[in-house]
């Protein structure tokens, strides 16, 4: 049976190599070829013996999810659409900022938690992503960015059977200067990462491994809607930075917006956050708060929040709601967001307002679903037509 080496963390790769009669340092070399150098072809792995490469080629592949499409926005934000089979696509978004490059990674196709303001939640749950599909997002992004860096602004990404390549690179040269490899990962794409625990943690191990992506624990953030038992497991197994999607200051409103609150109410969630901080790489939790006009955005709500978090070291990230067809919600006005932020800041709560990025390529939070399926179908139709 052929295995996909992108599914393996360092330990699994070491075991696999041992099964082929190879010593552990060979697994380390392989790890570097696959993840650090972004290679999918054993033939180019020049420091591995011919015989070992032949054994690998007979038993294994390095197979990221196929790339269907890629976009570059005027502000330098990049987006890749990857196929995960059965007409489904996932998107991964790269956001360049001064001194860092952040990749927003998906963990599931759809999501079962059904938050009312989230287009992924409205789709329902389809399936968990595999380790290869999670890590594959980082693999593609680093590879594409390296190529941009090398001056291939036209993005000559490997053509795959059934794949399309397209890059709206009108401002490629301006963006080129800003691009670099991924330095930060946020698990804030589609899906609830802690509901796909084992695969996400294996992917995190690879993100942190010096021979793979070598990211610092502080620069990898898991965002959760508040699965309390899984937050405890993450703390024990792989404590990375944690963001918690709060969105409401009391149980009544939160249970409406984030239905998992009925199972894990705010008192339990706050206690879990404080436990997490005992092992976290940062000394605060980031609370995400999507600003919904007339729903959760009054100064009263802000004051209630101050009370809620008074024993929990935290920072707030206010997210302007990104509308999608039929959502039934509106984005809070800039003035309402400013007043809300000021109330929190006056209580000495560090608060940032998330800038909406990649508007022209629909790359914002909560916009990554919906049109994905249509687009994937369209891409498949095109492929079928092309194949004849
Ligand atoms: N499931 C995880 C991570 C993915 S969502 C979670 O819920 O935390 C990443 C962030 O985007 C969450 O804070 C989520 O609440 C927010 N989000 C979802 N839909 C949104 C929308 N339409 N506009 C703005 N933010 C949204
Ligand atoms: Fe799932 Fe997060 Fe969307 Fe809620 S906000 S439905 S947990 S992806």
PDB file of C-alpha atoms in Angstrom, residues 170-311:
ATOM      1  CA  UNK A 170      -1.366  42.845 -11.920  1.00  0.00           C
ATOM      2  CA  UNK A 171       0.572  44.202  -8.963  1.00  0.00           C
ATOM      3  CA  UNK A 172       2.941  41.301  -8.702  1.00  0.00           C
ATOM      4  CA  UNK A 173       6.082  43.341  -8.646  1.00  0.00           C
ATOM      5  CA  UNK A 174       4.848  45.549  -5.789  1.00  0.00           C
ATOM      6  CA  UNK A 175       3.727  42.511  -3.818  1.00  0.00           C
ATOM      7  CA  UNK A 176       6.968  40.654  -4.509  1.00  0.00           C
ATOM      8  CA  UNK A 177       8.918  42.911  -2.224  1.00  0.00           C
ATOM      9  CA  UNK A 178       6.550  42.147   0.642  1.00  0.00           C
ATOM     10  CA  UNK A 179       6.459  38.379   0.242  1.00  0.00           C
ATOM     11  CA  UNK A 180       8.464  35.985   2.315  1.00  0.00           C
ATOM     12  CA  UNK A 181       7.997  32.539   3.738  1.00  0.00           C
ATOM     13  CA  UNK A 182       5.223  31.930   6.222  1.00  0.00           C
ATOM     14  CA  UNK A 183       6.311  33.047   9.717  1.00  0.00           C
ATOM     15  CA  UNK A 184       2.956  32.728  11.529  1.00  0.00           C
ATOM     16  CA  UNK A 185       0.064  30.295  11.271  1.00  0.00           C
ATOM     17  CA  UNK A 186      -3.453  30.921  12.527  1.00  0.00           C
ATOM     18  CA  UNK A 187      -5.906  28.028  12.503  1.00  0.00           C
ATOM     19  CA  UNK A 188      -8.718  30.410  11.566  1.00  0.00           C
ATOM     20  CA  UNK A 189      -9.813  29.148   8.180  1.00  0.00           C
ATOM     21  CA  UNK A 190     -12.723  26.805   7.684  1.00  0.00           C
ATOM     22  CA  UNK A 191     -13.669  24.437  10.490  1.00  0.00           C
ATOM     23  CA  UNK A 192     -13.177  24.015  14.231  1.00  0.00           C
ATOM     24  CA  UNK A 193      -9.574  22.826  14.737  1.00  0.00           C
ATOM     25  CA  UNK A 194     -10.205  21.238  18.129  1.00  0.00           C
ATOM     26  CA  UNK A 195     -12.991  19.098  16.641  1.00  0.00           C
ATOM     27  CA  UNK A 196     -10.312  17.485  14.434  1.00  0.00           C
ATOM     28  CA  UNK A 197      -7.915  17.108  17.319  1.00  0.00           C
ATOM     29  CA  UNK A 198      -5.475  14.338  16.355  1.00  0.00           C
ATOM     30  CA  UNK A 199      -4.895  15.521  12.799  1.00  0.00           C
ATOM     31  CA  UNK A 200      -4.534  19.142  13.868  1.00  0.00           C
ATOM     32  CA  UNK A 201      -2.051  18.296  16.628  1.00  0.00           C
ATOM     33  CA  UNK A 202       0.037  16.160  14.259  1.00  0.00           C
ATOM     34  CA  UNK A 203       0.048  19.072  11.806  1.00  0.00           C
ATOM     35  CA  UNK A 204       1.044  21.444  14.640  1.00  0.00           C
ATOM     36  CA  UNK A 205       3.958  19.136  15.529  1.00  0.00           C
ATOM     37  CA  UNK A 206       5.212  19.514  11.966  1.00  0.00           C
ATOM     38  CA  UNK A 207       4.741  23.283  12.011  1.00  0.00           C
ATOM     39  CA  UNK A 208       6.949  23.459  15.121  1.00  0.00           C
ATOM     40  CA  UNK A 209       9.577  20.902  14.055  1.00  0.00           C
ATOM     41  CA  UNK A 210      12.892  22.552  13.183  1.00  0.00           C
ATOM     42  CA  UNK A 211      13.434  20.182  10.272  1.00  0.00           C
ATOM     43  CA  UNK A 212       9.954  20.875   8.881  1.00  0.00           C
ATOM     44  CA  UNK A 213       8.535  24.429   9.224  1.00  0.00           C
ATOM     45  CA  UNK A 214      10.400  25.503  12.368  1.00  0.00           C
ATOM     46  CA  UNK A 215       7.768  27.971  13.562  1.00  0.00           C
ATOM     47  CA  UNK A 216       7.833  29.217  17.133  1.00  0.00           C
ATOM     48  CA  UNK A 217       5.031  28.111  19.461  1.00  0.00           C
ATOM     49  CA  UNK A 218       4.108  31.739  20.009  1.00  0.00           C
ATOM     50  CA  UNK A 219       3.598  32.232  16.295  1.00  0.00           C
ATOM     51  CA  UNK A 220       1.177  29.349  15.822  1.00  0.00           C
ATOM     52  CA  UNK A 221      -2.358  30.109  17.011  1.00  0.00           C
ATOM     53  CA  UNK A 222      -5.271  27.732  17.368  1.00  0.00           C
ATOM     54  CA  UNK A 223      -8.652  29.459  17.294  1.00  0.00           C
ATOM     55  CA  UNK A 224     -11.537  27.673  18.979  1.00  0.00           C
ATOM     56  CA  UNK A 225     -15.185  28.386  19.581  1.00  0.00           C
ATOM     57  CA  UNK A 226     -14.669  26.890  23.050  1.00  0.00           C
ATOM     58  CA  UNK A 227     -14.492  23.088  23.127  1.00  0.00           C
ATOM     59  CA  UNK A 228     -13.468  22.980  26.774  1.00  0.00           C
ATOM     60  CA  UNK A 229     -12.209  19.362  27.125  1.00  0.00           C
ATOM     61  CA  UNK A 230     -10.171  19.700  23.915  1.00  0.00           C
ATOM     62  CA  UNK A 231      -8.647  22.963  25.171  1.00  0.00           C
ATOM     63  CA  UNK A 232      -7.323  20.988  28.139  1.00  0.00           C
ATOM     64  CA  UNK A 233      -5.978  18.286  25.861  1.00  0.00           C
ATOM     65  CA  UNK A 234      -4.243  20.853  23.681  1.00  0.00           C
ATOM     66  CA  UNK A 235      -2.633  22.388  26.760  1.00  0.00           C
ATOM     67  CA  UNK A 236      -1.175  19.001  27.690  1.00  0.00           C
ATOM     68  CA  UNK A 237      -0.287  17.791  24.232  1.00  0.00           C
ATOM     69  CA  UNK A 238       0.863  20.851  22.275  1.00  0.00           C
ATOM     70  CA  UNK A 239       0.425  24.251  23.925  1.00  0.00           C
ATOM     71  CA  UNK A 240       0.519  26.848  21.166  1.00  0.00           C
ATOM     72  CA  UNK A 241      -0.993  30.341  21.296  1.00  0.00           C
ATOM     73  CA  UNK A 242      -4.748  30.261  21.839  1.00  0.00           C
ATOM     74  CA  UNK A 243      -7.535  32.426  20.468  1.00  0.00           C
ATOM     75  CA  UNK A 244     -11.072  31.921  21.742  1.00  0.00           C
ATOM     76  CA  UNK A 245     -14.109  33.077  19.775  1.00  0.00           C
ATOM     77  CA  UNK A 246     -16.129  34.841  22.436  1.00  0.00           C
ATOM     78  CA  UNK A 247     -18.578  37.053  20.479  1.00  0.00           C
ATOM     79  CA  UNK A 248     -20.906  37.698  23.439  1.00  0.00           C
ATOM     80  CA  UNK A 249     -20.549  38.792  27.082  1.00  0.00           C
ATOM     81  CA  UNK A 250     -23.288  36.580  28.580  1.00  0.00           C
ATOM     82  CA  UNK A 251     -24.607  33.035  28.221  1.00  0.00           C
ATOM     83  CA  UNK A 252     -27.993  34.063  26.817  1.00  0.00           C
ATOM     84  CA  UNK A 253     -26.580  35.862  23.803  1.00  0.00           C
ATOM     85  CA  UNK A 254     -23.599  33.546  23.340  1.00  0.00           C
ATOM     86  CA  UNK A 255     -25.794  30.438  23.252  1.00  0.00           C
ATOM     87  CA  UNK A 256     -27.717  32.070  20.424  1.00  0.00           C
ATOM     88  CA  UNK A 257     -24.653  33.026  18.361  1.00  0.00           C
ATOM     89  CA  UNK A 258     -22.302  30.150  19.264  1.00  0.00           C
ATOM     90  CA  UNK A 259     -24.542  27.144  20.022  1.00  0.00           C
ATOM     91  CA  UNK A 260     -21.685  25.103  21.596  1.00  0.00           C
ATOM     92  CA  UNK A 261     -22.042  27.548  24.514  1.00  0.00           C
ATOM     93  CA  UNK A 262     -25.078  25.532  25.654  1.00  0.00           C
ATOM     94  CA  UNK A 263     -22.724  22.627  26.319  1.00  0.00           C
ATOM     95  CA  UNK A 264     -19.744  24.644  27.623  1.00  0.00           C
ATOM     96  CA  UNK A 265     -21.057  27.872  29.155  1.00  0.00           C
ATOM     97  CA  UNK A 266     -18.941  30.945  29.820  1.00  0.00           C
ATOM     98  CA  UNK A 267     -17.984  30.080  33.409  1.00  0.00           C
ATOM     99  CA  UNK A 268     -16.455  26.779  32.212  1.00  0.00           C
ATOM    100  CA  UNK A 269     -14.872  28.444  29.190  1.00  0.00           C
ATOM    101  CA  UNK A 270     -13.206  31.146  31.285  1.00  0.00           C
ATOM    102  CA  UNK A 271     -11.894  28.556  33.741  1.00  0.00           C
ATOM    103  CA  UNK A 272     -10.473  26.543  30.818  1.00  0.00           C
ATOM    104  CA  UNK A 273      -8.754  29.694  29.507  1.00  0.00           C
ATOM    105  CA  UNK A 274      -7.098  30.267  32.880  1.00  0.00           C
ATOM    106  CA  UNK A 275      -5.934  26.634  33.008  1.00  0.00           C
ATOM    107  CA  UNK A 276      -4.567  26.987  29.486  1.00  0.00           C
ATOM    108  CA  UNK A 277      -2.501  30.010  30.499  1.00  0.00           C
ATOM    109  CA  UNK A 278      -0.521  27.861  32.931  1.00  0.00           C
ATOM    110  CA  UNK A 279       1.160  26.147  29.941  1.00  0.00           C
ATOM    111  CA  UNK A 280       0.660  28.646  27.128  1.00  0.00           C
ATOM    112  CA  UNK A 281       3.588  30.184  25.262  1.00  0.00           C
ATOM    113  CA  UNK A 282       1.984  33.611  25.665  1.00  0.00           C
ATOM    114  CA  UNK A 283       0.720  35.093  28.897  1.00  0.00           C
ATOM    115  CA  UNK A 284      -2.682  36.056  27.533  1.00  0.00           C
ATOM    116  CA  UNK A 285      -5.604  34.545  25.640  1.00  0.00           C
ATOM    117  CA  UNK A 286      -6.794  36.358  22.520  1.00  0.00           C
ATOM    118  CA  UNK A 287     -10.553  36.827  22.555  1.00  0.00           C
ATOM    119  CA  UNK A 288     -12.097  37.219  19.124  1.00  0.00           C
ATOM    120  CA  UNK A 289     -15.300  39.208  18.975  1.00  0.00           C
ATOM    121  CA  UNK A 290     -17.210  39.609  15.724  1.00  0.00           C
ATOM    122  CA  UNK A 291     -19.042  42.946  15.660  1.00  0.00           C
ATOM    123  CA  UNK A 292     -22.704  42.468  14.670  1.00  0.00           C
ATOM    124  CA  UNK A 293     -24.803  45.594  14.384  1.00  0.00           C
ATOM    125  CA  UNK A 294     -27.509  45.863  17.025  1.00  0.00           C
ATOM    126  CA  UNK A 295     -26.713  42.374  18.374  1.00  0.00           C
ATOM    127  CA  UNK A 296     -23.533  42.440  20.484  1.00  0.00           C
ATOM    128  CA  UNK A 297     -21.959  45.844  19.797  1.00  0.00           C
ATOM    129  CA  UNK A 298     -23.296  48.290  22.428  1.00  0.00           C
ATOM    130  CA  UNK A 299     -21.192  49.979  25.136  1.00  0.00           C
ATOM    131  CA  UNK A 300     -23.284  47.973  27.630  1.00  0.00           C
ATOM    132  CA  UNK A 301     -22.024  44.748  26.053  1.00  0.00           C
ATOM    133  CA  UNK A 302     -18.461  46.059  26.324  1.00  0.00           C
ATOM    134  CA  UNK A 303     -18.916  46.806  30.026  1.00  0.00           C
ATOM    135  CA  UNK A 304     -20.351  43.337  30.612  1.00  0.00           C
ATOM    136  CA  UNK A 305     -17.311  41.876  28.844  1.00  0.00           C
ATOM    137  CA  UNK A 306     -14.951  43.712  31.190  1.00  0.00           C
ATOM    138  CA  UNK A 307     -16.627  41.980  34.119  1.00  0.00           C
ATOM    139  CA  UNK A 308     -16.559  38.605  32.390  1.00  0.00           C
ATOM    140  CA  UNK A 309     -12.793  38.617  31.744  1.00  0.00           C
ATOM    141  CA  UNK A 310     -11.633  40.377  34.901  1.00  0.00           C
ATOM    142  CA  UNK A 311      -9.736  37.308  36.192  1.00  0.00           C
TER     143      UNK A 311
END
